[in-house]
């Protein structure tokens, strides 16, 4: 056994950039079924066979007794890939307990602590039996960019998003797609306590505002985040689907911008090894912070890394990418132009932010900022539904919807002028911002119960947010702590022309939308035609 361990260590140390022998070890442990409710493995708690365990590069499976062996080097984290039918016990802070750091030398000194010298007492991991996945499938809460700057914003997050959901959802687990905080990692504890009230295991990924800004190299930029949340790249399996959550923020100290989207070599090694364990018909869901598509003509995710990633995913016909970062919302379909050559386009859902527009805008009666995003999407969260056959559905849930306003529903918000001159040239529009709309969404409108007519998708700012911008401009003093963002072209805005040749008075406008991500949705508004005498 010693000879085999020596060979493994020798192989490890032969790798380029390998750690010194003093900082490498063999992790030998057991993945076992927790049954007695006490810490540590009890004498009657059996090992679990066939469970994947990783050091962030390689994967091994536990044997019939639940045992595994892995080489671990300084700075690596050993973790378990959650198998179907099981869940992780919770740590003292409520987060899933599925990882152990190996940092005998500690990490470089960092403002937010990094990782102190750490050597695990043992390498065992516990699993608990999970309730059976319902026949209809399961749900996942998908958050992005909570991005709190202080405890006041932690309270916004609590009252605006978490409390309305707590005890009222059926999700199996949840994720936050990066930017949990806005550079202040001392807020993680308070944030986690709020998220914990949702009552489900939470699996976040880091964002560009979760990095150690004082790190002098990318390899160290995620250490304080890892100290709180474990591996920055990992996987879990649920209901016939595989979820891979990955840090895709490449820290570029001293440069402008100070980061770009991309993946490290160890992440590619882990992903390649993990995907090799999956059948091609399996649904693969990847969670990132930075989107894979370019934004404003800039390379926001390294193209070479994207093409390499797409090559690894090519044999899977069912792939969903979830991303955050932009504080807007859209569906993007990758094709040959981005290096994707699958039979069908690869779907990326760029999720809107929990904090919306960074908790900005005029406050409501409860003191919570309006925080509508720059594309007119209200802040909120997404829900992913995965069916037993591997198909999936997505929903957007605004945090707040005005009561008794038929023009603003959970699916869309309308804008129309209040009054027009009767007989004016018909060039004025009613706008429908369909929050989950894409190119395949059909949006129609009718006036006073007349025939349904198609609305045209336009890429322009949502007039509803433009009005907020004007109100902020005209205010003598700030209307909130931070003003609303400047409206930018929305990817899910439709326009229809309002008739001006109808009778004077009020006219009723109905809008309906149908689409894969929208389902069927409706909203309504009114406008008036007024007789205006000629001079």
PDB file of N, CA, C and O in Angstrom, residues 163-208:
ATOM      1  N   UNK A 163     -38.740  36.378   2.416  1.00  0.00           N
ATOM      2  CA  UNK A 163     -39.933  36.143   3.233  1.00  0.00           C
ATOM      3  C   UNK A 163     -41.169  35.805   2.395  1.00  0.00           C
ATOM      4  O   UNK A 163     -41.942  34.913   2.780  1.00  0.00           O
ATOM      5  N   UNK A 164     -41.407  36.458   1.248  1.00  0.00           N
ATOM      6  CA  UNK A 164     -42.558  36.037   0.432  1.00  0.00           C
ATOM      7  C   UNK A 164     -42.448  34.613  -0.096  1.00  0.00           C
ATOM      8  O   UNK A 164     -43.468  34.006  -0.444  1.00  0.00           O
ATOM      9  N   UNK A 165     -41.224  34.060  -0.160  1.00  0.00           N
ATOM     10  CA  UNK A 165     -41.026  32.707  -0.680  1.00  0.00           C
ATOM     11  C   UNK A 165     -40.987  31.649   0.411  1.00  0.00           C
ATOM     12  O   UNK A 165     -41.366  30.497   0.187  1.00  0.00           O
ATOM     13  N   UNK A 166     -40.489  32.010   1.579  1.00  0.00           N
ATOM     14  CA  UNK A 166     -40.260  31.032   2.638  1.00  0.00           C
ATOM     15  C   UNK A 166     -41.549  30.283   2.981  1.00  0.00           C
ATOM     16  O   UNK A 166     -42.575  30.896   3.269  1.00  0.00           O
ATOM     17  N   UNK A 167     -41.479  28.970   2.917  1.00  0.00           N
ATOM     18  CA  UNK A 167     -42.632  28.145   3.224  1.00  0.00           C
ATOM     19  C   UNK A 167     -43.673  28.088   2.138  1.00  0.00           C
ATOM     20  O   UNK A 167     -44.712  27.436   2.304  1.00  0.00           O
ATOM     21  N   UNK A 168     -43.413  28.732   0.991  1.00  0.00           N
ATOM     22  CA  UNK A 168     -44.409  28.795  -0.084  1.00  0.00           C
ATOM     23  C   UNK A 168     -43.871  28.270  -1.410  1.00  0.00           C
ATOM     24  O   UNK A 168     -44.467  28.522  -2.446  1.00  0.00           O
ATOM     25  N   UNK A 169     -42.771  27.573  -1.373  1.00  0.00           N
ATOM     26  CA  UNK A 169     -42.203  27.025  -2.611  1.00  0.00           C
ATOM     27  C   UNK A 169     -42.023  25.520  -2.442  1.00  0.00           C
ATOM     28  O   UNK A 169     -42.084  24.986  -1.338  1.00  0.00           O
ATOM     29  N   UNK A 170     -41.800  24.860  -3.563  1.00  0.00           N
ATOM     30  CA  UNK A 170     -41.629  23.403  -3.547  1.00  0.00           C
ATOM     31  C   UNK A 170     -40.272  23.001  -4.096  1.00  0.00           C
ATOM     32  O   UNK A 170     -40.089  21.871  -4.557  1.00  0.00           O
ATOM     33  N   UNK A 171     -39.293  23.913  -4.050  1.00  0.00           N
ATOM     34  CA  UNK A 171     -37.984  23.640  -4.645  1.00  0.00           C
ATOM     35  C   UNK A 171     -37.212  22.597  -3.846  1.00  0.00           C
ATOM     36  O   UNK A 171     -37.324  22.517  -2.614  1.00  0.00           O
ATOM     37  N   UNK A 172     -36.408  21.822  -4.558  1.00  0.00           N
ATOM     38  CA  UNK A 172     -35.544  20.827  -3.936  1.00  0.00           C
ATOM     39  C   UNK A 172     -34.242  21.455  -3.458  1.00  0.00           C
ATOM     40  O   UNK A 172     -33.686  21.067  -2.438  1.00  0.00           O
ATOM     41  N   UNK A 173     -33.721  22.415  -4.189  1.00  0.00           N
ATOM     42  CA  UNK A 173     -32.530  23.141  -3.787  1.00  0.00           C
ATOM     43  C   UNK A 173     -32.521  24.479  -4.510  1.00  0.00           C
ATOM     44  O   UNK A 173     -33.422  24.781  -5.310  1.00  0.00           O
ATOM     45  N   UNK A 174     -31.505  25.295  -4.227  1.00  0.00           N
ATOM     46  CA  UNK A 174     -31.408  26.606  -4.863  1.00  0.00           C
ATOM     47  C   UNK A 174     -29.968  26.967  -5.148  1.00  0.00           C
ATOM     48  O   UNK A 174     -29.026  26.347  -4.639  1.00  0.00           O
ATOM     49  N   UNK A 175     -29.801  27.983  -5.971  1.00  0.00           N
ATOM     50  CA  UNK A 175     -28.472  28.489  -6.303  1.00  0.00           C
ATOM     51  C   UNK A 175     -28.527  30.002  -6.448  1.00  0.00           C
ATOM     52  O   UNK A 175     -29.562  30.570  -6.793  1.00  0.00           O
ATOM     53  N   UNK A 176     -27.398  30.649  -6.177  1.00  0.00           N
ATOM     54  CA  UNK A 176     -27.202  32.061  -6.512  1.00  0.00           C
ATOM     55  C   UNK A 176     -26.048  32.128  -7.494  1.00  0.00           C
ATOM     56  O   UNK A 176     -24.944  31.661  -7.193  1.00  0.00           O
ATOM     57  N   UNK A 177     -26.291  32.719  -8.653  1.00  0.00           N
ATOM     58  CA  UNK A 177     -25.317  32.711  -9.749  1.00  0.00           C
ATOM     59  C   UNK A 177     -24.350  33.890  -9.646  1.00  0.00           C
ATOM     60  O   UNK A 177     -24.184  34.683 -10.563  1.00  0.00           O
ATOM     61  N   UNK A 178     -23.712  34.010  -8.493  1.00  0.00           N
ATOM     62  CA  UNK A 178     -22.634  34.973  -8.343  1.00  0.00           C
ATOM     63  C   UNK A 178     -23.052  36.339  -7.858  1.00  0.00           C
ATOM     64  O   UNK A 178     -24.225  36.697  -7.825  1.00  0.00           O
ATOM     65  N   UNK A 179     -22.043  37.110  -7.477  1.00  0.00           N
ATOM     66  CA  UNK A 179     -22.217  38.430  -6.871  1.00  0.00           C
ATOM     67  C   UNK A 179     -23.198  38.360  -5.717  1.00  0.00           C
ATOM     68  O   UNK A 179     -24.211  39.065  -5.670  1.00  0.00           O
ATOM     69  N   UNK A 180     -22.882  37.504  -4.770  1.00  0.00           N
ATOM     70  CA  UNK A 180     -23.687  37.416  -3.555  1.00  0.00           C
ATOM     71  C   UNK A 180     -23.623  38.738  -2.807  1.00  0.00           C
ATOM     72  O   UNK A 180     -24.617  39.195  -2.249  1.00  0.00           O
ATOM     73  N   UNK A 181     -22.431  39.343  -2.792  1.00  0.00           N
ATOM     74  CA  UNK A 181     -22.238  40.637  -2.142  1.00  0.00           C
ATOM     75  C   UNK A 181     -21.601  41.587  -3.145  1.00  0.00           C
ATOM     76  O   UNK A 181     -21.220  41.196  -4.244  1.00  0.00           O
ATOM     77  N   UNK A 182     -21.478  42.823  -2.735  1.00  0.00           N
ATOM     78  CA  UNK A 182     -20.858  43.838  -3.589  1.00  0.00           C
ATOM     79  C   UNK A 182     -19.483  44.180  -3.037  1.00  0.00           C
ATOM     80  O   UNK A 182     -19.256  45.265  -2.526  1.00  0.00           O
ATOM     81  N   UNK A 183     -18.568  43.204  -3.082  1.00  0.00           N
ATOM     82  CA  UNK A 183     -17.172  43.337  -2.671  1.00  0.00           C
ATOM     83  C   UNK A 183     -16.936  43.204  -1.161  1.00  0.00           C
ATOM     84  O   UNK A 183     -15.794  42.987  -0.753  1.00  0.00           O
ATOM     85  N   UNK A 184     -17.971  43.312  -0.326  1.00  0.00           N
ATOM     86  CA  UNK A 184     -17.781  43.213   1.125  1.00  0.00           C
ATOM     87  C   UNK A 184     -18.124  41.801   1.583  1.00  0.00           C
ATOM     88  O   UNK A 184     -19.281  41.487   1.900  1.00  0.00           O
ATOM     89  N   UNK A 185     -17.106  40.935   1.649  1.00  0.00           N
ATOM     90  CA  UNK A 185     -17.342  39.535   1.991  1.00  0.00           C
ATOM     91  C   UNK A 185     -17.608  39.311   3.474  1.00  0.00           C
ATOM     92  O   UNK A 185     -17.953  38.198   3.877  1.00  0.00           O
ATOM     93  N   UNK A 186     -17.501  40.355   4.282  1.00  0.00           N
ATOM     94  CA  UNK A 186     -17.890  40.219   5.685  1.00  0.00           C
ATOM     95  C   UNK A 186     -19.400  40.058   5.833  1.00  0.00           C
ATOM     96  O   UNK A 186     -19.876  39.692   6.905  1.00  0.00           O
ATOM     97  N   UNK A 187     -20.149  40.289   4.756  1.00  0.00           N
ATOM     98  CA  UNK A 187     -21.609  40.170   4.797  1.00  0.00           C
ATOM     99  C   UNK A 187     -22.095  38.751   4.522  1.00  0.00           C
ATOM    100  O   UNK A 187     -23.303  38.492   4.606  1.00  0.00           O
ATOM    101  N   UNK A 188     -21.203  37.824   4.211  1.00  0.00           N
ATOM    102  CA  UNK A 188     -21.642  36.474   3.853  1.00  0.00           C
ATOM    103  C   UNK A 188     -22.478  35.838   4.957  1.00  0.00           C
ATOM    104  O   UNK A 188     -23.497  35.201   4.691  1.00  0.00           O
ATOM    105  N   UNK A 189     -22.053  35.965   6.191  1.00  0.00           N
ATOM    106  CA  UNK A 189     -22.776  35.327   7.287  1.00  0.00           C
ATOM    107  C   UNK A 189     -24.203  35.821   7.397  1.00  0.00           C
ATOM    108  O   UNK A 189     -25.154  35.026   7.526  1.00  0.00           O
ATOM    109  N   UNK A 190     -24.386  37.147   7.349  1.00  0.00           N
ATOM    110  CA  UNK A 190     -25.730  37.712   7.438  1.00  0.00           C
ATOM    111  C   UNK A 190     -26.576  37.312   6.239  1.00  0.00           C
ATOM    112  O   UNK A 190     -27.765  37.005   6.362  1.00  0.00           O
ATOM    113  N   UNK A 191     -25.945  37.298   5.062  1.00  0.00           N
ATOM    114  CA  UNK A 191     -26.665  36.908   3.848  1.00  0.00           C
ATOM    115  C   UNK A 191     -27.091  35.448   3.917  1.00  0.00           C
ATOM    116  O   UNK A 191     -28.240  35.100   3.585  1.00  0.00           O
ATOM    117  N   UNK A 192     -26.191  34.571   4.361  1.00  0.00           N
ATOM    118  CA  UNK A 192     -26.501  33.151   4.437  1.00  0.00           C
ATOM    119  C   UNK A 192     -27.635  32.880   5.427  1.00  0.00           C
ATOM    120  O   UNK A 192     -28.466  31.994   5.210  1.00  0.00           O
ATOM    121  N   UNK A 193     -27.668  33.636   6.506  1.00  0.00           N
ATOM    122  CA  UNK A 193     -28.734  33.448   7.488  1.00  0.00           C
ATOM    123  C   UNK A 193     -30.095  33.755   6.878  1.00  0.00           C
ATOM    124  O   UNK A 193     -31.091  33.082   7.160  1.00  0.00           O
ATOM    125  N   UNK A 194     -30.144  34.765   6.012  1.00  0.00           N
ATOM    126  CA  UNK A 194     -31.404  35.098   5.331  1.00  0.00           C
ATOM    127  C   UNK A 194     -31.757  34.012   4.316  1.00  0.00           C
ATOM    128  O   UNK A 194     -32.881  33.509   4.291  1.00  0.00           O
ATOM    129  N   UNK A 195     -30.811  33.641   3.469  1.00  0.00           N
ATOM    130  CA  UNK A 195     -31.075  32.611   2.464  1.00  0.00           C
ATOM    131  C   UNK A 195     -31.507  31.305   3.130  1.00  0.00           C
ATOM    132  O   UNK A 195     -32.370  30.588   2.606  1.00  0.00           O
ATOM    133  N   UNK A 196     -30.931  31.014   4.281  1.00  0.00           N
ATOM    134  CA  UNK A 196     -31.269  29.789   4.990  1.00  0.00           C
ATOM    135  C   UNK A 196     -32.734  29.691   5.374  1.00  0.00           C
ATOM    136  O   UNK A 196     -33.257  28.587   5.591  1.00  0.00           O
ATOM    137  N   UNK A 197     -33.426  30.825   5.430  1.00  0.00           N
ATOM    138  CA  UNK A 197     -34.850  30.800   5.781  1.00  0.00           C
ATOM    139  C   UNK A 197     -35.710  30.199   4.676  1.00  0.00           C
ATOM    140  O   UNK A 197     -36.873  29.898   4.886  1.00  0.00           O
ATOM    141  N   UNK A 198     -35.114  29.983   3.505  1.00  0.00           N
ATOM    142  CA  UNK A 198     -35.842  29.317   2.420  1.00  0.00           C
ATOM    143  C   UNK A 198     -35.944  27.815   2.651  1.00  0.00           C
ATOM    144  O   UNK A 198     -36.762  27.138   2.014  1.00  0.00           O
ATOM    145  N   UNK A 199     -35.102  27.270   3.531  1.00  0.00           N
ATOM    146  CA  UNK A 199     -35.260  25.901   3.967  1.00  0.00           C
ATOM    147  C   UNK A 199     -34.820  24.834   3.003  1.00  0.00           C
ATOM    148  O   UNK A 199     -35.252  23.684   3.120  1.00  0.00           O
ATOM    149  N   UNK A 200     -33.971  25.168   2.041  1.00  0.00           N
ATOM    150  CA  UNK A 200     -33.461  24.175   1.092  1.00  0.00           C
ATOM    151  C   UNK A 200     -31.948  24.311   0.977  1.00  0.00           C
ATOM    152  O   UNK A 200     -31.390  25.386   1.227  1.00  0.00           O
ATOM    153  N   UNK A 201     -31.251  23.220   0.593  1.00  0.00           N
ATOM    154  CA  UNK A 201     -29.806  23.332   0.375  1.00  0.00           C
ATOM    155  C   UNK A 201     -29.504  24.391  -0.679  1.00  0.00           C
ATOM    156  O   UNK A 201     -30.204  24.493  -1.688  1.00  0.00           O
ATOM    157  N   UNK A 202     -28.431  25.145  -0.427  1.00  0.00           N
ATOM    158  CA  UNK A 202     -28.098  26.251  -1.334  1.00  0.00           C
ATOM    159  C   UNK A 202     -26.705  26.045  -1.902  1.00  0.00           C
ATOM    160  O   UNK A 202     -25.751  25.784  -1.178  1.00  0.00           O
ATOM    161  N   UNK A 203     -26.597  26.161  -3.228  1.00  0.00           N
ATOM    162  CA  UNK A 203     -25.347  25.882  -3.936  1.00  0.00           C
ATOM    163  C   UNK A 203     -24.975  27.087  -4.799  1.00  0.00           C
ATOM    164  O   UNK A 203     -25.357  27.173  -5.963  1.00  0.00           O
ATOM    165  N   UNK A 204     -24.209  28.041  -4.256  1.00  0.00           N
ATOM    166  CA  UNK A 204     -23.882  29.258  -5.011  1.00  0.00           C
ATOM    167  C   UNK A 204     -22.621  29.103  -5.858  1.00  0.00           C
ATOM    168  O   UNK A 204     -21.851  28.149  -5.716  1.00  0.00           O
ATOM    169  N   UNK A 205     -22.431  30.062  -6.765  1.00  0.00           N
ATOM    170  CA  UNK A 205     -21.175  30.215  -7.488  1.00  0.00           C
ATOM    171  C   UNK A 205     -20.660  31.632  -7.234  1.00  0.00           C
ATOM    172  O   UNK A 205     -21.449  32.531  -6.920  1.00  0.00           O
ATOM    173  N   UNK A 206     -19.356  31.854  -7.344  1.00  0.00           N
ATOM    174  CA  UNK A 206     -18.826  33.202  -7.113  1.00  0.00           C
ATOM    175  C   UNK A 206     -18.996  34.104  -8.329  1.00  0.00           C
ATOM    176  O   UNK A 206     -19.047  33.641  -9.466  1.00  0.00           O
ATOM    177  N   UNK A 207     -19.068  35.392  -8.068  1.00  0.00           N
ATOM    178  CA  UNK A 207     -19.114  36.397  -9.126  1.00  0.00           C
ATOM    179  C   UNK A 207     -17.927  37.328  -9.034  1.00  0.00           C
ATOM    180  O   UNK A 207     -17.068  37.194  -8.151  1.00  0.00           O
ATOM    181  N   UNK A 208     -17.869  38.290  -9.928  1.00  0.00           N
ATOM    182  CA  UNK A 208     -16.726  39.211  -9.936  1.00  0.00           C
ATOM    183  C   UNK A 208     -16.703  40.127  -8.728  1.00  0.00           C
ATOM    184  O   UNK A 208     -15.667  40.730  -8.419  1.00  0.00           O
TER     185      UNK A 208
END
